Amino acid sequence: MTPEQFQAETGVSRETLDRLRTYAELLEKWQARINLVGPATLPDLWRRHMLDSAQLFPLLPPATPRLIDIGSGAGFPGLVLAILGVPEVHLVESDLRKGAFLREVARQTGARVTVHSARIETLTDLKAPVVTARALAALPKLLDLAIPLLESNGQCLFLKGQNIEEELTSARKIWIFDEDRSPSRTDASGIVLRVREVRPK
């Protein structure tokens, strides 16, 4: 997928596409020094990472003021969602080198993000109406990490793969929740999982 194909798929403005191009260029530059994404995914960066993240944007509740992206890594999906227009995004990434990368991308793109170089479990005073994550952990552990950060009546959006049924079965042994799914636009075996009304069993 080219940047132009990404733009056609998502309808982003030229300005937004330029900011994402800057992000992509920085990622490729920093990837030579630190492992930000799987090297085999770089040739397909715009589909595997940019579009995979951007597909969450239309699924966010209308006028979402703030979200927390846990285990941000190279910034997917949280940094992409900030560039697409979420007003306040908190990126939680304990790896200091990845945190430095995220801050540099934010500086050069003007993305409105706060980078927390800390373990997720330590952020006891941070809350948002939406928590996102991608390729971080299986659902039971993911909910353990996300729920303390979720505001009342909030929701989680997780990019998940083909093991989702097994993960849901395990999670339901610990939690009660409502869920719905949207097919992934980038992976035939993937889904976007929305989780709401979460409470301990």
PDB file of C-alpha atoms in Angstrom:
ATOM      1  CA  MET A   1       0.000   0.000   0.000  1.00  0.00           C
ATOM      2  CA  THR A   2       1.297   3.442  -0.929  1.00  0.00           C
ATOM      3  CA  PRO A   3       0.619   6.657   1.017  1.00  0.00           C
ATOM      4  CA  GLU A   4      -1.746   7.677  -1.785  1.00  0.00           C
ATOM      5  CA  GLN A   5      -3.671   4.403  -1.499  1.00  0.00           C
ATOM      6  CA  PHE A   6      -3.861   4.930   2.265  1.00  0.00           C
ATOM      7  CA  GLN A   7      -5.318   8.396   1.644  1.00  0.00           C
ATOM      8  CA  ALA A   8      -7.900   6.976  -0.776  1.00  0.00           C
ATOM      9  CA  GLU A   9      -8.858   4.300   1.749  1.00  0.00           C
ATOM     10  CA  THR A  10      -9.205   6.651   4.723  1.00  0.00           C
ATOM     11  CA  GLY A  11     -10.091  10.025   3.210  1.00  0.00           C
ATOM     12  CA  VAL A  12      -7.490  11.902   5.252  1.00  0.00           C
ATOM     13  CA  SER A  13      -6.484  15.403   4.215  1.00  0.00           C
ATOM     14  CA  ARG A  14      -3.240  16.179   2.401  1.00  0.00           C
ATOM     15  CA  GLU A  15      -1.933  17.852   5.567  1.00  0.00           C
ATOM     16  CA  THR A  16      -2.685  14.769   7.654  1.00  0.00           C
ATOM     17  CA  LEU A  17      -1.061  12.516   5.058  1.00  0.00           C
ATOM     18  CA  ASP A  18       2.065  14.698   5.130  1.00  0.00           C
ATOM     19  CA  ARG A  19       2.269  14.349   8.908  1.00  0.00           C
ATOM     20  CA  LEU A  20       1.921  10.569   8.599  1.00  0.00           C
ATOM     21  CA  ARG A  21       4.655  10.569   5.944  1.00  0.00           C
ATOM     22  CA  THR A  22       6.938  12.336   8.427  1.00  0.00           C
ATOM     23  CA  TYR A  23       6.052   9.659  10.994  1.00  0.00           C
ATOM     24  CA  ALA A  24       6.849   6.878   8.510  1.00  0.00           C
ATOM     25  CA  GLU A  25      10.176   8.456   7.552  1.00  0.00           C
ATOM     26  CA  LEU A  26      11.216   8.787  11.204  1.00  0.00           C
ATOM     27  CA  LEU A  27      10.205   5.191  11.876  1.00  0.00           C
ATOM     28  CA  GLU A  28      12.353   3.892   9.037  1.00  0.00           C
ATOM     29  CA  LYS A  29      15.288   6.015  10.228  1.00  0.00           C
ATOM     30  CA  TRP A  30      15.029   4.946  13.879  1.00  0.00           C
ATOM     31  CA  GLN A  31      14.347   1.307  12.977  1.00  0.00           C
ATOM     32  CA  ALA A  32      18.016   1.028  11.974  1.00  0.00           C
ATOM     33  CA  ARG A  33      18.975   1.672  15.619  1.00  0.00           C
ATOM     34  CA  ILE A  34      16.147   0.189  17.676  1.00  0.00           C
ATOM     35  CA  ASN A  35      13.618  -2.501  16.858  1.00  0.00           C
ATOM     36  CA  LEU A  36      10.350  -0.580  16.596  1.00  0.00           C
ATOM     37  CA  VAL A  37       8.369  -2.939  14.330  1.00  0.00           C
ATOM     38  CA  GLY A  38       8.993  -6.358  12.828  1.00  0.00           C
ATOM     39  CA  PRO A  39      11.554  -5.781  10.044  1.00  0.00           C
ATOM     40  CA  ALA A  40       9.524  -7.896   7.616  1.00  0.00           C
ATOM     41  CA  THR A  41       6.562  -5.495   7.987  1.00  0.00           C
ATOM     42  CA  LEU A  42       8.462  -2.356   6.906  1.00  0.00           C
ATOM     43  CA  PRO A  43       7.866  -2.779   3.151  1.00  0.00           C
ATOM     44  CA  ASP A  44       4.121  -2.851   3.899  1.00  0.00           C
ATOM     45  CA  LEU A  45       4.215  -0.111   6.550  1.00  0.00           C
ATOM     46  CA  TRP A  46       1.205   1.828   5.241  1.00  0.00           C
ATOM     47  CA  ARG A  47      -1.127  -1.178   5.394  1.00  0.00           C
ATOM     48  CA  ARG A  48       0.293  -3.206   8.268  1.00  0.00           C
ATOM     49  CA  HIS A  49       0.737  -0.285  10.654  1.00  0.00           C
ATOM     50  CA  MET A  50      -0.794   2.983   9.434  1.00  0.00           C
ATOM     51  CA  LEU A  51      -4.107   1.624   8.101  1.00  0.00           C
ATOM     52  CA  ASP A  52      -4.302  -1.021  10.820  1.00  0.00           C
ATOM     53  CA  SER A  53      -4.230   1.804  13.368  1.00  0.00           C
ATOM     54  CA  ALA A  54      -6.361   4.284  11.406  1.00  0.00           C
ATOM     55  CA  GLN A  55      -9.241   1.818  11.117  1.00  0.00           C
ATOM     56  CA  LEU A  56     -10.006   2.496  14.796  1.00  0.00           C
ATOM     57  CA  PHE A  57     -10.690   6.197  14.201  1.00  0.00           C
ATOM     58  CA  PRO A  58     -14.244   5.856  12.782  1.00  0.00           C
ATOM     59  CA  LEU A  59     -15.048   3.331  15.540  1.00  0.00           C
ATOM     60  CA  LEU A  60     -14.312   5.794  18.347  1.00  0.00           C
ATOM     61  CA  PRO A  61     -17.316   7.293  20.166  1.00  0.00           C
ATOM     62  CA  PRO A  62     -18.267  10.651  18.613  1.00  0.00           C
ATOM     63  CA  ALA A  63     -16.114  13.550  19.838  1.00  0.00           C
ATOM     64  CA  THR A  64     -13.864  11.332  21.961  1.00  0.00           C
ATOM     65  CA  PRO A  65     -11.892  13.915  23.972  1.00  0.00           C
ATOM     66  CA  ARG A  66      -9.102  11.670  25.230  1.00  0.00           C
ATOM     67  CA  LEU A  67      -7.756   8.162  24.973  1.00  0.00           C
ATOM     68  CA  ILE A  68      -5.025   6.080  26.528  1.00  0.00           C
ATOM     69  CA  ASP A  69      -2.992   3.740  24.331  1.00  0.00           C
ATOM     70  CA  ILE A  70      -1.240   1.072  26.385  1.00  0.00           C
ATOM     71  CA  GLY A  71       1.916  -0.696  25.297  1.00  0.00           C
ATOM     72  CA  SER A  72       2.322   1.878  22.530  1.00  0.00           C
ATOM     73  CA  GLY A  73       5.631   0.580  21.165  1.00  0.00           C
ATOM     74  CA  ALA A  74       6.237   2.479  17.928  1.00  0.00           C
ATOM     75  CA  GLY A  75       2.968   4.410  18.388  1.00  0.00           C
ATOM     76  CA  PHE A  76       0.395   2.078  16.875  1.00  0.00           C
ATOM     77  CA  PRO A  77      -2.472   2.765  17.144  1.00  0.00           C
ATOM     78  CA  GLY A  78      -2.340   5.722  19.555  1.00  0.00           C
ATOM     79  CA  LEU A  79       0.010   8.072  17.738  1.00  0.00           C
ATOM     80  CA  VAL A  80      -1.807   7.557  14.436  1.00  0.00           C
ATOM     81  CA  LEU A  81      -5.129   8.342  16.149  1.00  0.00           C
ATOM     82  CA  ALA A  82      -3.627  11.543  17.571  1.00  0.00           C
ATOM     83  CA  ILE A  83      -2.482  12.639  14.105  1.00  0.00           C
ATOM     84  CA  LEU A  84      -5.946  11.822  12.741  1.00  0.00           C
ATOM     85  CA  GLY A  85      -7.497  14.189  15.257  1.00  0.00           C
ATOM     86  CA  VAL A  86      -8.117  12.765  18.746  1.00  0.00           C
ATOM     87  CA  PRO A  87      -7.556  15.909  20.890  1.00  0.00           C
ATOM     88  CA  GLU A  88      -5.622  14.270  23.764  1.00  0.00           C
ATOM     89  CA  VAL A  89      -3.779  10.965  23.536  1.00  0.00           C
ATOM     90  CA  HIS A  90      -1.692   9.359  26.267  1.00  0.00           C
ATOM     91  CA  LEU A  91       0.905   6.864  25.032  1.00  0.00           C
ATOM     92  CA  VAL A  92       2.089   4.419  27.675  1.00  0.00           C
ATOM     93  CA  GLU A  93       5.423   2.784  26.791  1.00  0.00           C
ATOM     94  CA  SER A  94       7.925   1.673  29.417  1.00  0.00           C
ATOM     95  CA  ASP A  95      10.851   1.246  26.981  1.00  0.00           C
ATOM     96  CA  LEU A  96      12.800   4.505  27.256  1.00  0.00           C
ATOM     97  CA  ARG A  97      14.214   4.336  23.710  1.00  0.00           C
ATOM     98  CA  LYS A  98      10.755   3.841  22.229  1.00  0.00           C
ATOM     99  CA  GLY A  99       9.534   6.696  24.415  1.00  0.00           C
ATOM    100  CA  ALA A 100      12.222   8.942  22.929  1.00  0.00           C
ATOM    101  CA  PHE A 101      11.094   7.938  19.441  1.00  0.00           C
ATOM    102  CA  LEU A 102       7.450   8.719  20.239  1.00  0.00           C
ATOM    103  CA  ARG A 103       8.378  12.160  21.591  1.00  0.00           C
ATOM    104  CA  GLU A 104      10.420  12.951  18.476  1.00  0.00           C
ATOM    105  CA  VAL A 105       7.550  11.967  16.172  1.00  0.00           C
ATOM    106  CA  ALA A 106       5.152  14.052  18.243  1.00  0.00           C
ATOM    107  CA  ARG A 107       7.551  17.027  18.044  1.00  0.00           C
ATOM    108  CA  GLN A 108       7.944  16.814  14.281  1.00  0.00           C
ATOM    109  CA  THR A 109       4.291  16.126  13.475  1.00  0.00           C
ATOM    110  CA  GLY A 110       2.640  18.341  16.074  1.00  0.00           C
ATOM    111  CA  ALA A 111       0.659  15.376  17.432  1.00  0.00           C
ATOM    112  CA  ARG A 112      -1.049  16.184  20.721  1.00  0.00           C
ATOM    113  CA  VAL A 113       0.268  13.321  22.817  1.00  0.00           C
ATOM    114  CA  THR A 114       1.719  12.779  26.261  1.00  0.00           C
ATOM    115  CA  VAL A 115       4.269   9.984  26.473  1.00  0.00           C
ATOM    116  CA  HIS A 116       4.393   8.079  29.759  1.00  0.00           C
ATOM    117  CA  SER A 117       7.664   6.147  30.077  1.00  0.00           C
ATOM    118  CA  ALA A 118       6.295   3.965  32.834  1.00  0.00           C
ATOM    119  CA  ARG A 119       4.776   0.583  33.458  1.00  0.00           C
ATOM    120  CA  ILE A 120       1.029   0.572  32.841  1.00  0.00           C
ATOM    121  CA  GLU A 121       0.283  -0.677  36.372  1.00  0.00           C
ATOM    122  CA  THR A 122       1.893   2.408  37.944  1.00  0.00           C
ATOM    123  CA  LEU A 123      -0.419   4.972  36.296  1.00  0.00           C
ATOM    124  CA  THR A 124      -2.961   5.161  39.089  1.00  0.00           C
ATOM    125  CA  ASP A 125      -4.109   8.743  38.417  1.00  0.00           C
ATOM    126  CA  LEU A 126      -4.701   8.485  34.654  1.00  0.00           C
ATOM    127  CA  LYS A 127      -8.156   7.784  33.203  1.00  0.00           C
ATOM    128  CA  ALA A 128      -9.895   8.154  29.838  1.00  0.00           C
ATOM    129  CA  PRO A 129     -13.191   7.204  28.171  1.00  0.00           C
ATOM    130  CA  VAL A 130     -11.327   4.993  25.658  1.00  0.00           C
ATOM    131  CA  VAL A 131      -8.369   2.643  26.087  1.00  0.00           C
ATOM    132  CA  THR A 132      -6.690   1.138  23.010  1.00  0.00           C
ATOM    133  CA  ALA A 133      -4.057  -1.562  22.528  1.00  0.00           C
ATOM    134  CA  ARG A 134      -2.484  -3.569  19.746  1.00  0.00           C
ATOM    135  CA  ALA A 135      -0.437  -6.757  20.015  1.00  0.00           C
ATOM    136  CA  LEU A 136       0.176  -6.242  23.736  1.00  0.00           C
ATOM    137  CA  ALA A 137      -1.256  -9.259  25.571  1.00  0.00           C
ATOM    138  CA  ALA A 138      -4.015 -11.852  25.568  1.00  0.00           C
ATOM    139  CA  LEU A 139      -7.427 -10.453  26.504  1.00  0.00           C
ATOM    140  CA  PRO A 140      -7.521 -11.530  30.201  1.00  0.00           C
ATOM    141  CA  LYS A 141      -4.236  -9.722  30.915  1.00  0.00           C
ATOM    142  CA  LEU A 142      -5.215  -6.834  28.637  1.00  0.00           C
ATOM    143  CA  LEU A 143      -8.368  -6.193  30.651  1.00  0.00           C
ATOM    144  CA  ASP A 144      -6.390  -6.355  33.912  1.00  0.00           C
ATOM    145  CA  LEU A 145      -4.198  -3.553  32.573  1.00  0.00           C
ATOM    146  CA  ALA A 146      -6.877  -1.475  30.844  1.00  0.00           C
ATOM    147  CA  ILE A 147      -9.810  -1.434  33.263  1.00  0.00           C
ATOM    148  CA  PRO A 148      -8.086   0.654  36.001  1.00  0.00           C
ATOM    149  CA  LEU A 149      -7.499   3.343  33.340  1.00  0.00           C
ATOM    150  CA  LEU A 150     -11.068   3.362  32.033  1.00  0.00           C
ATOM    151  CA  GLU A 151     -13.566   6.019  33.043  1.00  0.00           C
ATOM    152  CA  SER A 152     -17.077   5.014  34.086  1.00  0.00           C
ATOM    153  CA  ASN A 153     -19.082   3.959  30.996  1.00  0.00           C
ATOM    154  CA  GLY A 154     -15.884   3.905  28.966  1.00  0.00           C
ATOM    155  CA  GLN A 155     -14.850   1.321  26.403  1.00  0.00           C
ATOM    156  CA  CYS A 156     -11.800  -0.512  25.107  1.00  0.00           C
ATOM    157  CA  LEU A 157     -10.853  -0.960  21.463  1.00  0.00           C
ATOM    158  CA  PHE A 158      -8.383  -3.765  20.882  1.00  0.00           C
ATOM    159  CA  LEU A 159      -6.867  -4.996  17.626  1.00  0.00           C
ATOM    160  CA  LYS A 160      -6.940  -8.780  17.952  1.00  0.00           C
ATOM    161  CA  GLY A 161      -6.069 -11.810  15.846  1.00  0.00           C
ATOM    162  CA  GLN A 162      -7.303 -15.301  15.125  1.00  0.00           C
ATOM    163  CA  ASN A 163      -7.180 -16.523  18.748  1.00  0.00           C
ATOM    164  CA  ILE A 164      -9.993 -14.212  19.804  1.00  0.00           C
ATOM    165  CA  GLU A 165     -12.522 -16.936  20.701  1.00  0.00           C
ATOM    166  CA  GLU A 166     -10.046 -18.621  23.031  1.00  0.00           C
ATOM    167  CA  GLU A 167      -9.134 -15.269  24.577  1.00  0.00           C
ATOM    168  CA  LEU A 168     -12.784 -14.340  25.127  1.00  0.00           C
ATOM    169  CA  THR A 169     -13.469 -17.675  26.813  1.00  0.00           C
ATOM    170  CA  SER A 170     -10.542 -17.133  29.182  1.00  0.00           C
ATOM    171  CA  ALA A 171     -11.490 -13.514  29.890  1.00  0.00           C
ATOM    172  CA  ARG A 172     -15.084 -14.440  30.738  1.00  0.00           C
ATOM    173  CA  LYS A 173     -13.846 -16.635  33.583  1.00  0.00           C
ATOM    174  CA  ILE A 174     -12.667 -13.439  35.282  1.00  0.00           C
ATOM    175  CA  TRP A 175     -14.759 -10.592  33.865  1.00  0.00           C
ATOM    176  CA  ILE A 176     -18.336  -9.877  32.826  1.00  0.00           C
ATOM    177  CA  PHE A 177     -18.547  -7.576  29.788  1.00  0.00           C
ATOM    178  CA  ASP A 178     -20.372  -6.679  26.588  1.00  0.00           C
ATOM    179  CA  GLU A 179     -18.444  -6.996  23.347  1.00  0.00           C
ATOM    180  CA  ASP A 180     -18.899  -6.441  19.651  1.00  0.00           C
ATOM    181  CA  ARG A 181     -16.550  -6.980  16.746  1.00  0.00           C
ATOM    182  CA  SER A 182     -15.684  -5.360  13.451  1.00  0.00           C
ATOM    183  CA  PRO A 183     -13.694  -7.184  10.773  1.00  0.00           C
ATOM    184  CA  SER A 184     -10.146  -5.937  10.350  1.00  0.00           C
ATOM    185  CA  ARG A 185      -9.529  -3.891   7.188  1.00  0.00           C
ATOM    186  CA  THR A 186      -5.937  -5.138   7.019  1.00  0.00           C
ATOM    187  CA  ASP A 187      -5.994  -8.772   8.164  1.00  0.00           C
ATOM    188  CA  ALA A 188      -8.507 -11.402   7.031  1.00  0.00           C
ATOM    189  CA  SER A 189      -8.134 -13.268  10.331  1.00  0.00           C
ATOM    190  CA  GLY A 190      -8.158 -10.148  12.526  1.00  0.00           C
ATOM    191  CA  ILE A 191     -10.887  -8.158  14.254  1.00  0.00           C
ATOM    192  CA  VAL A 192     -11.383  -4.943  16.145  1.00  0.00           C
ATOM    193  CA  LEU A 193     -12.848  -5.882  19.513  1.00  0.00           C
ATOM    194  CA  ARG A 194     -14.932  -3.338  21.433  1.00  0.00           C
ATOM    195  CA  VAL A 195     -15.402  -4.124  25.129  1.00  0.00           C
ATOM    196  CA  ARG A 196     -17.849  -2.251  27.372  1.00  0.00           C
ATOM    197  CA  GLU A 197     -19.626  -2.547  30.723  1.00  0.00           C
ATOM    198  CA  VAL A 198     -16.718  -4.451  32.220  1.00  0.00           C
ATOM    199  CA  ARG A 199     -16.972  -5.662  35.802  1.00  0.00           C
ATOM    200  CA  PRO A 200     -15.326  -8.428  37.823  1.00  0.00           C
ATOM    201  CA  LYS A 201     -17.109 -11.756  37.859  1.00  0.00           C
TER     202      LYS A 201
END
